[in-house]
Coordinates of C-alpha atoms and ligand atoms in Angstrom, one line a residue:
X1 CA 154.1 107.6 291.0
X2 CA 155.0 109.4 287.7
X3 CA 157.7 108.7 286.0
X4 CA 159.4 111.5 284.0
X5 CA 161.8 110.0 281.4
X6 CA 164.4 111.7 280.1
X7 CA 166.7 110.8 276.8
X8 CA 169.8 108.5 277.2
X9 CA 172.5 110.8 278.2
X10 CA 174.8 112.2 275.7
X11 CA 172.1 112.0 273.4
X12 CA 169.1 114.4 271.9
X13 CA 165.5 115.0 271.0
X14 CA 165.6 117.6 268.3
X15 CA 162.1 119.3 267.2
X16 CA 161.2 121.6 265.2
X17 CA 163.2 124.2 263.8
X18 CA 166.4 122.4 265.2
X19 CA 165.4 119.2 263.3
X20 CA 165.0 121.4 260.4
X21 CA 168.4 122.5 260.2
X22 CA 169.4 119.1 260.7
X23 CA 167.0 118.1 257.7
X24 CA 168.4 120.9 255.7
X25 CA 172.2 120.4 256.0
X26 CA 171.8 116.7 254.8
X27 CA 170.1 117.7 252.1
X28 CA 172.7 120.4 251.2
X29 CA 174.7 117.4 251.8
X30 CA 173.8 115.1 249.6
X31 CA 173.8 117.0 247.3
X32 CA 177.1 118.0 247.3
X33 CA 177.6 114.2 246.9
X34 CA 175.4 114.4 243.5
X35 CA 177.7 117.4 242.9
X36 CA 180.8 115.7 243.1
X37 CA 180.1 112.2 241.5
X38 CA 179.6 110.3 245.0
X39 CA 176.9 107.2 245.1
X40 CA 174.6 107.1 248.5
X41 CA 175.0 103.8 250.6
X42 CA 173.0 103.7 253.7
X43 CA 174.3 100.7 255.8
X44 CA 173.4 99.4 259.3
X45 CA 174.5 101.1 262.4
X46 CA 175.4 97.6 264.0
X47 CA 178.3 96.4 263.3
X48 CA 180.6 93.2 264.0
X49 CA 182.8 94.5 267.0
X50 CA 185.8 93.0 265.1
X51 CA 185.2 95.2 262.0
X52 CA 184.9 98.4 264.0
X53 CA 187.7 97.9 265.9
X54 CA 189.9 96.8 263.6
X55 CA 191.5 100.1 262.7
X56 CA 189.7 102.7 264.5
X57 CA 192.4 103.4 266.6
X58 CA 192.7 102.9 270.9
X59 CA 190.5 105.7 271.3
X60 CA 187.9 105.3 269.5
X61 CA 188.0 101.8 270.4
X62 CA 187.6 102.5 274.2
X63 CA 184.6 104.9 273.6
X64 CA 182.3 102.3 271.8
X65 CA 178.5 101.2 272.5
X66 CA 179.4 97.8 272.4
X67 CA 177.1 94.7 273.6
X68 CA 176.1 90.8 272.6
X69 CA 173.1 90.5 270.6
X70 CA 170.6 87.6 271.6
X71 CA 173.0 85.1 269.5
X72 CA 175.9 86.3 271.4
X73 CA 177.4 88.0 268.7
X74 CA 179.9 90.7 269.8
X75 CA 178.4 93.8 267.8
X76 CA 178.8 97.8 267.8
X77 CA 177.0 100.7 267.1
X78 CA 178.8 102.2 264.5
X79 CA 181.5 104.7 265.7
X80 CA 182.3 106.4 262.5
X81 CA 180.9 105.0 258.7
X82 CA 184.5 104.4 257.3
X83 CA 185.1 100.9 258.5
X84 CA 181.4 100.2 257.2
X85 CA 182.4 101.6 253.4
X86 CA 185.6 99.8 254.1
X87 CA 183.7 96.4 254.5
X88 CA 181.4 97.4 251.5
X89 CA 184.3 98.0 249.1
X90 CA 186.2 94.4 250.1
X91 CA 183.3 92.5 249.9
X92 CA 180.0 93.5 247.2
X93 CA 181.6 96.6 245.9
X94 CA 184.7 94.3 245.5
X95 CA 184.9 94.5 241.5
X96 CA 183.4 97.7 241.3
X97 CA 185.8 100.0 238.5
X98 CA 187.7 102.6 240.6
X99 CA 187.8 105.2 241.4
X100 CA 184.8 104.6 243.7
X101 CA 183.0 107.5 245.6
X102 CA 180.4 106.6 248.3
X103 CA 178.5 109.3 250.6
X104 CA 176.4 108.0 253.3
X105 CA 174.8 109.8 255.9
X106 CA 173.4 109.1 259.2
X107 CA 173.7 109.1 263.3
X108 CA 177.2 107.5 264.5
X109 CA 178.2 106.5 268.3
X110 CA 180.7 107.5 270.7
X111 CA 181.0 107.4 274.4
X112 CA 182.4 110.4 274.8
X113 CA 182.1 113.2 277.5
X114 CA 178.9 115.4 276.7
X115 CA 179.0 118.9 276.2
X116 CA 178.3 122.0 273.9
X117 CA 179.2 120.2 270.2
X118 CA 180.2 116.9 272.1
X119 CA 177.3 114.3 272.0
X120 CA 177.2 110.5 272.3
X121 CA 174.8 110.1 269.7
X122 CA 175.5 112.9 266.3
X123 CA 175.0 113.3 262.8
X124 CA 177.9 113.0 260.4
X125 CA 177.8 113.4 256.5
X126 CA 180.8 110.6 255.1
X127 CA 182.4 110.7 251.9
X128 CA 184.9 108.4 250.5
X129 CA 187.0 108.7 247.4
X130 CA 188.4 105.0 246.7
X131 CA 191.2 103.9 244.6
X132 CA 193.3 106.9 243.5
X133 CA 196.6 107.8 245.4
X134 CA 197.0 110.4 244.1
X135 CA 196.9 114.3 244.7
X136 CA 193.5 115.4 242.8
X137 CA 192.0 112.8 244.7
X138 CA 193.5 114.7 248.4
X139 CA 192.3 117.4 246.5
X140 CA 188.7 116.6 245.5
X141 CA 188.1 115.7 248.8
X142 CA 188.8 119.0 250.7
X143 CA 187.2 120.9 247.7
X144 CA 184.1 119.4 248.1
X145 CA 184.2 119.8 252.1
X146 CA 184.8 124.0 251.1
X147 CA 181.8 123.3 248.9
X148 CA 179.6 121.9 251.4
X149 CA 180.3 124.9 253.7
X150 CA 179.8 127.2 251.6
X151 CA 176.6 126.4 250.5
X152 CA 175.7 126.0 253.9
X153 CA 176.1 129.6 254.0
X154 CA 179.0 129.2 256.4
X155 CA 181.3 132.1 256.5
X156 CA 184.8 133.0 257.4
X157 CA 185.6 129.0 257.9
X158 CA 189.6 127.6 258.0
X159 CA 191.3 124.8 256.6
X160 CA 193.8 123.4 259.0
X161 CA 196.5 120.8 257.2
X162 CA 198.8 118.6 257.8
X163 CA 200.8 115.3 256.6
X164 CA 200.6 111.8 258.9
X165 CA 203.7 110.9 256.5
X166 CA 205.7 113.7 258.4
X167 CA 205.5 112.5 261.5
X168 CA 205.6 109.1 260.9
X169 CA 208.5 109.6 258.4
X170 CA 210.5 111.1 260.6
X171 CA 210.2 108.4 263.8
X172 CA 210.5 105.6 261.3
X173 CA 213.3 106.2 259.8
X174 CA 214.7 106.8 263.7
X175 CA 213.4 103.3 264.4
X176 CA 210.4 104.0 266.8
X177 CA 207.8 101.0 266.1
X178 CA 204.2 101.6 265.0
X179 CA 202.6 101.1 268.0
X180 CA 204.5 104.3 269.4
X181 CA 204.4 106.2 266.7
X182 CA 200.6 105.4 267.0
X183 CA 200.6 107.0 271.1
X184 CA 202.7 109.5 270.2
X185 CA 200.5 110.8 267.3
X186 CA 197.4 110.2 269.4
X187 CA 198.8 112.6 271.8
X188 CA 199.7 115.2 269.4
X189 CA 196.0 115.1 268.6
X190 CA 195.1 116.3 271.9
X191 CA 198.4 118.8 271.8
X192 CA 199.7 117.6 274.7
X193 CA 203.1 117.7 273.2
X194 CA 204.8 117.0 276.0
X195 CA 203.2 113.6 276.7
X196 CA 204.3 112.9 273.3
X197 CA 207.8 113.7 273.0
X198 CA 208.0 111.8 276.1
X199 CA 207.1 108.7 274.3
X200 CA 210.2 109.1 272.0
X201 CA 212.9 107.1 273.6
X202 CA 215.4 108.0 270.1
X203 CA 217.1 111.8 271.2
X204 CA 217.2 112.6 267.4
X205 CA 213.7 111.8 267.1
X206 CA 212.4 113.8 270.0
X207 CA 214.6 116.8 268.7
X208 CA 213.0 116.6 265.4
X209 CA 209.6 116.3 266.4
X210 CA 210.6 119.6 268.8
X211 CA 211.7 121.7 265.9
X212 CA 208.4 120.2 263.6
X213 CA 206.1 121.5 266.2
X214 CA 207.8 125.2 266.3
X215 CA 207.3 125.8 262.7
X216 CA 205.4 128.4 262.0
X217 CA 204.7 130.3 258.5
X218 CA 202.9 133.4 257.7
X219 CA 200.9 131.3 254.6
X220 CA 200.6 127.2 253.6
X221 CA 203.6 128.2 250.8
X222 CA 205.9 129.3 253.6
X223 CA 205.4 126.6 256.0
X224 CA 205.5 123.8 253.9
X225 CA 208.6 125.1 252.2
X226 CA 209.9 125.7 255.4
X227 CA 208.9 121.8 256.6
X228 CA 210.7 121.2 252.8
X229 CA 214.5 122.2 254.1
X230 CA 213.4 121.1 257.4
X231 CA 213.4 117.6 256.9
X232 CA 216.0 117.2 254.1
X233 CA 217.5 114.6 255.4
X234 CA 214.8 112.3 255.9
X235 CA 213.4 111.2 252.3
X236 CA 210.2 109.5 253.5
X237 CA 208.9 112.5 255.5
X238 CA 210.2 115.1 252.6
X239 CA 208.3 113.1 250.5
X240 CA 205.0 113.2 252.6
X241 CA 206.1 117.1 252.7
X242 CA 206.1 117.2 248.3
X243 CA 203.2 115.7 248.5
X244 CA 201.1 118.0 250.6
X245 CA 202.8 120.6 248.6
X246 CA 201.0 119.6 245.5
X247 CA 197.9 118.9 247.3
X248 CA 197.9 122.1 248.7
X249 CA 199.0 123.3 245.0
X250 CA 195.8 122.0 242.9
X251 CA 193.8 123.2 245.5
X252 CA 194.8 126.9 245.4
X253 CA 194.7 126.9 241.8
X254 CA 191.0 126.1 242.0
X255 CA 189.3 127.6 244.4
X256 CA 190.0 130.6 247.2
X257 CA 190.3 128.9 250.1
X258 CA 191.8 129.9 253.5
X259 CA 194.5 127.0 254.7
X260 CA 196.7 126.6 257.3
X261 CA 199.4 124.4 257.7
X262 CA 200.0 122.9 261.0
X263 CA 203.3 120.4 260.6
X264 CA 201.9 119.2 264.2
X265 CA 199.0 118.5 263.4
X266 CA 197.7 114.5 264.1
X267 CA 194.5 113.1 264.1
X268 CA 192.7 110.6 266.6
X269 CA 192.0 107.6 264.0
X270 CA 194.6 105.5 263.5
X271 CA 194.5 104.4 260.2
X272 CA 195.4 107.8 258.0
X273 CA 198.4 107.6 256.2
X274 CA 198.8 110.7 254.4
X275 CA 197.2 114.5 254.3
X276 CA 194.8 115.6 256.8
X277 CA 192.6 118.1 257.7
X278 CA 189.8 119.7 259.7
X279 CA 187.7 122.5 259.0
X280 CA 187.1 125.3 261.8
X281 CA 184.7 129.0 261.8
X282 CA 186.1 131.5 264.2
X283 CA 182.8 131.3 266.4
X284 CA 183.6 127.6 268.2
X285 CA 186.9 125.8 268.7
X286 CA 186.1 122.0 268.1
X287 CA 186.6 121.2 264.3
X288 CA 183.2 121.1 262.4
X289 CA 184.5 118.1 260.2
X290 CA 188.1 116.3 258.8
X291 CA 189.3 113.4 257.4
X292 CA 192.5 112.6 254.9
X293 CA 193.8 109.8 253.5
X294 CA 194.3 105.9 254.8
X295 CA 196.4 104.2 251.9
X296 CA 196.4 101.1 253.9
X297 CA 192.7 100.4 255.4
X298 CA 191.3 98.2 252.4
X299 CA 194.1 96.0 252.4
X300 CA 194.1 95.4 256.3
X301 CA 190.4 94.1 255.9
X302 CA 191.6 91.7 253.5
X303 CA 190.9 93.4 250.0
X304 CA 193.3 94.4 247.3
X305 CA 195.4 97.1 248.0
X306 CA 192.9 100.3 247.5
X307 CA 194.6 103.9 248.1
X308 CA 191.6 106.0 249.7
X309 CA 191.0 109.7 250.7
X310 CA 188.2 110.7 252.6
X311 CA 186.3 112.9 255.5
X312 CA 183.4 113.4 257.4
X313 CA 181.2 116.5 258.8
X314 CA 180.0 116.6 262.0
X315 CA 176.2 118.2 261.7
X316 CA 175.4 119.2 265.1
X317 CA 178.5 121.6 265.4
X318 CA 177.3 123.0 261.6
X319 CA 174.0 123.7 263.6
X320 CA 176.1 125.1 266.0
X321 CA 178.4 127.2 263.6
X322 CA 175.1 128.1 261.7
X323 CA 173.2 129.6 264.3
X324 CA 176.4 131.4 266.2
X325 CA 176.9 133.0 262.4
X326 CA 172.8 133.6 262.8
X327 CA 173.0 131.9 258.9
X328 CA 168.8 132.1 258.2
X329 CA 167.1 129.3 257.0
X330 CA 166.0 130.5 253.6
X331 CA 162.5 131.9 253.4
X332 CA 159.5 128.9 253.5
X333 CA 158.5 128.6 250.2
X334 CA 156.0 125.8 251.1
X335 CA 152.8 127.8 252.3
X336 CA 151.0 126.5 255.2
X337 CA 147.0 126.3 255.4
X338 CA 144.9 125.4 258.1
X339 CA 141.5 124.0 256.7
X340 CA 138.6 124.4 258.7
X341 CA 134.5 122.9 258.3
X342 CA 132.4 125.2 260.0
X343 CA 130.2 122.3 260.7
X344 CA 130.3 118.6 261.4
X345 CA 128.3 117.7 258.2
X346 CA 131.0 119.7 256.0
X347 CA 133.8 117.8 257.5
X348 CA 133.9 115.4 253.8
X349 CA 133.9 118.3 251.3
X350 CA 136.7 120.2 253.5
X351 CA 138.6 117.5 253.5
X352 CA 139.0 116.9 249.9
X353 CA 139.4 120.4 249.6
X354 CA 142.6 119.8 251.7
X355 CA 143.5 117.2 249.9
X356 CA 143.7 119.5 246.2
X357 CA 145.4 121.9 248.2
X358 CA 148.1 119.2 249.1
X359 CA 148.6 117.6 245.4
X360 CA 148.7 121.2 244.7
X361 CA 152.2 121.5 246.9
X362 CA 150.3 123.5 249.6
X363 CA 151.2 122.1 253.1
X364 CA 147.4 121.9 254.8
X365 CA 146.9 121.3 258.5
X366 CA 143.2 120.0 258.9
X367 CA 141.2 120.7 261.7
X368 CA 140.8 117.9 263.2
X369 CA 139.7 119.0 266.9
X370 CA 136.2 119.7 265.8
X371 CA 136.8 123.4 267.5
X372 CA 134.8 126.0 267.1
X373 CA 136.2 128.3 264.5
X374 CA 137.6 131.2 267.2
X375 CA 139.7 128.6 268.5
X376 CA 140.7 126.9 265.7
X377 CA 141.5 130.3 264.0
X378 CA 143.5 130.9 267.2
X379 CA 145.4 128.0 267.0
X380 CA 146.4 128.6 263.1
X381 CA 147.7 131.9 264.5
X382 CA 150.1 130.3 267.0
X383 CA 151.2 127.7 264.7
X384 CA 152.4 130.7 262.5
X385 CA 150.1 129.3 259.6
X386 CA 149.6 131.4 256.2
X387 CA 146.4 130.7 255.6
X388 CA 143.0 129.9 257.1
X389 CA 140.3 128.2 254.6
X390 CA 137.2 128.4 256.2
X391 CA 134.3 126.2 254.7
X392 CA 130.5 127.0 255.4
X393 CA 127.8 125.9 253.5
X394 CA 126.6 129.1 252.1
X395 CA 130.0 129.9 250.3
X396 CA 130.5 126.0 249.2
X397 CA 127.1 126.5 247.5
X398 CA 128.4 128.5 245.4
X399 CA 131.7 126.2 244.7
X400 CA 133.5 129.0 247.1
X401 CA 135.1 129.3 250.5
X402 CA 136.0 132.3 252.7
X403 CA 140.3 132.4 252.9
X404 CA 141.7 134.4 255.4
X405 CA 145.8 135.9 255.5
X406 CA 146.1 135.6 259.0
X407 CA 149.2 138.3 258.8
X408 CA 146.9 140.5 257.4
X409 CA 143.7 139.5 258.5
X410 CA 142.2 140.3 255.3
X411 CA 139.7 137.9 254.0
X412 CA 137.3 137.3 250.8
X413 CA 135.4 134.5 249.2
X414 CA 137.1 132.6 246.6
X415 CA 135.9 129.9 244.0
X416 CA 137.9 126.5 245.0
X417 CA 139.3 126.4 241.8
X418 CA 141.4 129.4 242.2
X419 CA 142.2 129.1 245.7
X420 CA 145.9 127.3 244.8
X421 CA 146.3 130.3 242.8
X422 CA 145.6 132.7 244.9
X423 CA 147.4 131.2 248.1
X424 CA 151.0 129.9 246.4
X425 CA 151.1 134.3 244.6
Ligands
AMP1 P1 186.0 112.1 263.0 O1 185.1 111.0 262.5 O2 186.6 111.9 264.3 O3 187.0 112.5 261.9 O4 185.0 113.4 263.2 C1 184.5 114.0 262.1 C2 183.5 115.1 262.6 O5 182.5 114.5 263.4 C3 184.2 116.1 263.6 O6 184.9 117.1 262.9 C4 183.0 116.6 264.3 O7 182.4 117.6 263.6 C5 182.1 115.4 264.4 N1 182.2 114.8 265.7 C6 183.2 114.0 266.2 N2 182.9 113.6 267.5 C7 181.7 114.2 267.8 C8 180.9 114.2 269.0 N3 181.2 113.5 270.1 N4 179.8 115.0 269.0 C9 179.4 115.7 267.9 N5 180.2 115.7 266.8 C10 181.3 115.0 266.7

C-alpha cells in the first residue's frame, strides 16, 4: 500500500520561487533592522509554557502547540517572539544600556483556522525597541514598519492607529476591573462591538465606549482632535489621546505616510498598553503586520520596570500582498550555468572548471546524470539556465570550451580563462 503523506495541516511546503520571496523579504528585513540600529537574536522556538502564556493574552493562549517533552516539562512552540525577547531582556540582556533594539526572525505557531493568509505555522519579522517611553520610540517603530514596506516594493499600503490607553482609560476610571476590560477589548478586536459593550455592566461606560466607536474624521488630525474634546473629562484616556497625538505628530513631520485613526481600534494580545497599529494594502483585508507598545511586560516577568514599543510582520500575507500588487522580483543578477563533459574521462577537468566558475560568483549546475548532451542541453533549457559549457576534448586541448546562450542559441569556443568574463557581461 502507498502511503501519500501530506504536510501537517495549517502548515506549508514552499519551493521555488515562493521560497524565494520568502528568502527575499527577510533579507529586506533584516536589513531594515541594520537600518534602524536593531541587533539579530535568533532564539529557540520551544518555550516554557509558563513564559508564553504569561501575557499573551486568552487567545493566543487557547491556540497554542503545547505538549510535555520527554522530562515532562510543560513547553510551547513559540506563538509570537515577544515573550522570548521579553525573557532575553530580564535575564542575559538584563544590564544591557537601553535603549535596546532586537530583531529576530523566524517561523511562529498558532492553532488557528487555515485559510488564504491564515496558517498554523508562518513567518514573522519581530522588532523590539526596549527601554524608552517615550514618543520617538512609538514613532521609530512605525517608521521602520513604512520602511520595510516600502522597500518591499509595496504600494498604496495604510496605517491604521489607535490608543489601548483610550479604552482602558475610559472603563478604569468607571471602575470596570482588568479582567473585563481585557474581554471587552478582545472583542473590539474582532469588531464585534456589540459583544463588547455587553460586557460593560457601568451605563456611563457603555455610553462612552458607544460614542468612541462612532468617531469618525476625514484625516488622523481631525479624529484625534475630535477623540481630544471627546474625552475631556477623563484625564487618563485624554492623556493616552495627547500622546497618540504626538506620536502621530513626529511621524508626519518625517515621512509621508497614509494613517488612519480608528479610536476603536483593539488588538488581540493582551499586554499592549499604549499606541497601536497594523498595516493594510487595499488588495487583502487581514493586516500584513502590527504591534505598539506594552509599558508593563518586562516588569510582569520579573525585571526592572522597562517601557517597550514594538511590532511584527507577518511574511506570508507580504507574499500575498506582493504578488496580488504583481511587485517582480528584481532581475537575477546571479547567472546560472549548466556544465557539461562530453565524455566520462572529461568528467575531472569539467568539474574544476565548475568550480572557477563558482568562486567566480557564477551559480553552475553540473551534470551529474551522465546524459548524453541532447538531453542534458534539454534539461538546461527547462531549468531556464543562462548558459551551457560544453567540454570536449578537442576544444580543452586548446585550454577552450564550446559556451552556448541558450536564449539565443548562439555558441563559440572560448578560452577558460575568459569564460567568467564573457558569461557575467
Ligand atoms: P501579531 O503577532 O498577532 O501582532 O501578528 C503580527 C502579524 O503576523 C500579523 O499582522 C499577520 O501579518 C501575521 N499573522 C498573524 N497570525 C497569522 C496567521 N495565522 N497566519 C499568517 N500570518 C499571521
Amino acid at each position: 500500500m502507498s502511503v501519500s503523506f501530506q504536510p501537517v495541516r495549517g502548515m506549508r511546503d514552499l519551493i521555488g520561487d515562493e521560497a524565494q520571496v520568502f528568502t527575499t523579504s527577510i533579507v529586506k528585513a533584516r536589513q531594515t533592522a541594520e537600518c534602524y540600529g536593531f541587533c539579530e537574536v535568533i532564539t529557540p522556538h520551544v518555550e516554557p509554557l509558563e513564559l508564553l502564556s504569561a501575557k499573551s493574552g486568552e487567545e493566543i493562549r487557547q491556540r497554542m502547540f503545547i505538549f510535555k517533552d520527554l522530562g515532562g516539562r510543560q513547553v510551547a512552540l513559540r506563538p509570537e517572539f515577544t515573550a522570548s525577547i521579553a525573557r532575553l531582556v530580564t535575564t542575559v540582556l538584563r544590564n544591557e544600556p537601553k535603549p535596546v533594539r532586537l530583531f529576530s526572525v523566524g517561523t511562529v505557531y498558532r492553532y488557528d483556522e487555515p485559510q488564504k493568509g491564515r496558517y498554523r505555522e508562518f513567518w514573522q519579522s519581530n522588532f523590539e525597541l526596549m527601554g524608552s517611553a517615550r514618543p520617538e520610540a512609538d514613532a521609530e517603530i512605525v517608521l521602520l514598519t513604512n520602511n520595510l514596506m516600502m522597500s518591499l516594493g509595496l504600494e498604496g499600503y495604510v496605517f491604521k492607529v489607535g490608543h489601548i490607553g483610550v479604552i482602558r482609560g475610559i472603563l478604569s476610571q468607571d471602575g470596570v476591573d482588568e479582567k473585563t476590560q481585557n474581554a471587552v477589548l478582545q472583542k473590539m478586536d474582532k469588531k464585534d462591538y456589540a459583544a463588547a459593550l455587553e460586557l460593560v455592566e457601568s451605563k456611563k461606560s457603555r455610553a462612552m465606549l458607544e460614542g468612541l466607536i462612532a468617531i469618525k474624521g476625514c484625516n488622523w488630525r481631525e479624529t484625534v482632535e475630535q477623540m481630544q474634546s471627546y474625552v475631556a473629562d477623563y484625564p487618563s484616556a485624554k492623556g493616552a489621546v495627547g500622546n497618540l497625538g504626538e506620536i502621530l505628530g513626529l511621524i508626519g513631520e518625517s515621512a509621508d505616510i497614509d494613517v488612519k485613526v480608528d479610536p476603536a481600534f483593539a488588538r488581540g494580545l493582551e499586554y499592549y498598553t499604549g499606541m497601536i497599529f497594523e498595516v493594510y494594502v487595499p488588495q487583502i483585508d487581514i493586516a500584513l503586520g502590527g504591534g505598539g507598545r506594552y509599558d508593563r511586560l518586562i516588569e510582569t516577568f520579573g525585571g526592572d520596570p522597562t517601557p517597550a514599543v514594538g511590532c511584527a510582520q507577518g511574511i506570508d500575507r507580504v507574499a500575498i500582498a506582493l504578488q496580488s500588487q504583481k511587485v517582480s522580483r528584481a532581475e537575477k543578477s546571479v547567472k546560472k550555468v549548466s556544465v557539461i563533459p562530453i565524455t566520462e574521462a572529461l568528467k575531472p577537468q569539467a568539474l574544476r572548471i565548475a568550480q572557477q566558475l563558482r568562486f567566480a560568483g557564477v551559480a553552475v549546475e553540473f551534470e551529474v546524470m551522465g546524459r548524453k548532451m541532447a538531453k542534458a542541453l534539454e534539461d538546461a533549457d527547462k531549468r531556464r539556465v543562462d548558459y551551457a559549457v560544453i567540454v570536449g576534448e578537442r576544444e580543452l586541448k586548446e585550454g577552450a570550451v564550446m559556451l552556448k546562450d541558450l536564449a539565443s542559441r548562439q555558441q563559440s569556443i572560448i578560452a577558460v580563462e575568459k569564460l567568467v568574463e564573457k558569461i557575467k557581461n
